[in-house]
Amino acid sequence: MAYELSPEQEALREEIRRMALEKVAPRASEIDRSGEYPWDMQRLLAEKGLLGLAIPEEYGGSGAPLLDNCIVAEELARVCATTSLIFVVQKLAAYPIVIAGSEEIKRKYLPAVASGEKLAAFCLTEPEAGSDAGATATTAVETDDGYVLNGKKCFITNGGLAEVHSVFAMTDPDKGIRGISTYLVEKSYPGFKVGKIEDKMGLRGAQVAEIIFEDCLVPKENMMGERGSGFITAMKTLDNSRPLVAAQALGIAQGAFDVAVDWARKRKQFGSPIGALQGIQFMLADMKTKVEAARQLVYRAATLCDKEDKDISIFSAMAKLYASDVAMSITTDAVQILGGYGYMKDQPLERMMRDAKVTQIYEGTNQVQRVVIARRLLGKL
Ligand code: COS
């Protein structure tokens, strides 16, 4: 079944595209160059109510479907992947609270996350638990006062900036993945520390850091969901956020494609625009086909998530796998079409190529996506 956007979704796309072109695009190159977190972009998204787009209305958000969120992520990434990530991560980190948090926790934290007053972070990955998320080594020990967390998370987007964290920690090590629980951890809690801030290839304006827990005391009521349900909460969250990362990758691909088409029309060699050369035409034709195929898959995955369909996992994984590979391939080809100019920082393409790379890695590497797809196809053999 092909996707079809409603008139409201088309209008949303137009509105975000206009905002992105007017306010975000002019900042993109400088955000990349400086490597500083763009608070002005965060404020822009907050003022537009976008940081709460996915959060239910009763907790201060708009309760918009995932497909709407994908449209926003795509249009922002078309001009600036870092700004798109600000949007994507706020939703990723809020999702465990939405699906597993108690009523009290939701009321206490979601409104400030939805308004953008507080940044949020999703703390799953550890130095020894990347693709193998079940190998979580951060421990949570129950005491009379609450849970005491010890351990280290790494590659945490918004690390050091976020005030609200969805953290996965091992409560009952003898139970394996069924021993992992989810905790709401505030930056202000004693024993919460920020470690190394990473120096990255792309998404230069996003802050990614280690988060360290040293006897970090978390109130008992901050456990989200049943004890031992953390792994499933993490997997459900990833199922629901992979389409969003796929949309971000799609936006990067579309942005790079737009630049390449424009260049092919204007750049003259051998006495005519290079777009008149069949070698370039075939490249552009293949690029366009891949972008549109990725869009179908991304919107389809988002629509299935919105319907809480049984095929969410496989479609989310396929969308993330395909769209991110498309983003890498389109940005690489777009640089090629611009030749030497594409390699220079005067053009946005080398930034887009660097930004595209991580979409094949984060929210589960594309190898993990293939594992998810194959397991859904075959079951565990
Ligand atoms: N929804 C609900 N339940 C799920 C699920 C999902 N999407 N995925 C797995 N589960 C359940 C399984 O059904 C299984 O339950 P049973 O033991 O009752 O059968 C249990 O969870 C364990 O699943 P599985 O055996 O597949 O777990 P593995 O340890 O083999 O790991 C992968 C599975 C590799 C898919 C998982 O670790 C993963 O997604 N890793 C990547 C993590 C990631 O994306 N990190 C990025 C961090 S965020 S930027």
Coordinates of N, CA and C in Angstrom, one line a residue, residues 152-153 156 158-162 165 187-189 191-198 207-214:
K152 N 28.4 3.3 33.4 CA 28.7 4.3 32.4 C 28.0 4.1 31.1
K153 N 27.3 5.2 30.7 CA 26.6 5.2 29.4 C 27.5 6.0 28.4
I156 N 25.8 9.4 24.3 CA 24.5 9.9 24.7 C 24.3 11.3 24.1
N158 N 22.7 14.8 23.6 CA 22.2 15.7 24.6 C 22.9 15.5 25.9
G159 N 23.9 14.6 26.0 CA 24.6 14.3 27.2 C 25.2 15.6 27.8
G160 N 24.9 15.9 29.0 CA 25.5 17.1 29.6 C 24.6 18.3 29.5
L161 N 23.7 18.3 28.5 CA 22.7 19.4 28.3 C 21.3 19.0 28.9
A162 N 21.0 17.7 28.7 CA 19.7 17.2 29.2 C 19.6 17.2 30.7
H165 N 16.5 12.1 32.0 CA 17.1 11.0 31.3 C 16.3 9.7 31.5
K187 N 19.4 15.2 36.0 CA 20.8 15.6 36.0 C 21.2 16.0 37.4
S188 N 20.3 16.6 38.2 CA 20.6 17.1 39.5 C 20.8 16.1 40.6
Y189 N 20.5 14.8 40.3 CA 20.7 13.8 41.3 C 22.1 13.6 41.7
G191 N 25.6 12.1 42.4 CA 26.2 10.9 41.7 C 26.0 10.8 40.2
F192 N 25.3 11.8 39.7 CA 25.2 11.9 38.2 C 26.3 12.8 37.7
K193 N 27.1 12.2 36.8 CA 28.2 12.9 36.2 C 28.3 12.9 34.7
V194 N 28.8 13.9 34.1 CA 29.0 14.0 32.7 C 30.5 13.7 32.4
G195 N 30.8 12.7 31.5 CA 32.1 12.4 31.2 C 32.6 13.1 29.9
K196 N 33.3 12.3 29.1 CA 33.9 12.9 27.9 C 32.8 13.4 26.9
I197 N 33.1 14.6 26.4 CA 32.2 15.1 25.3 C 32.9 14.7 24.0
E198 N 32.2 14.0 23.1 CA 32.8 13.4 21.9 C 33.0 14.5 20.8
Q207 N 25.5 17.7 20.9 CA 26.4 17.3 21.9 C 26.2 15.8 22.3
V208 N 27.3 15.1 22.2 CA 27.2 13.7 22.5 C 28.3 13.4 23.6
A209 N 27.8 12.8 24.7 CA 28.7 12.6 25.8 C 28.6 11.3 26.6
E210 N 29.6 11.0 27.4 CA 29.4 9.9 28.4 C 28.6 10.4 29.6
I211 N 27.8 9.5 30.1 CA 27.1 9.8 31.3 C 27.5 8.8 32.4
I212 N 28.0 9.2 33.5 CA 28.5 8.3 34.5 C 27.6 8.4 35.8
F213 N 27.4 7.2 36.3 CA 26.6 7.1 37.6 C 27.5 6.6 38.6
E214 N 27.7 7.4 39.7 CA 28.6 7.0 40.8 C 27.7 7.0 42.1

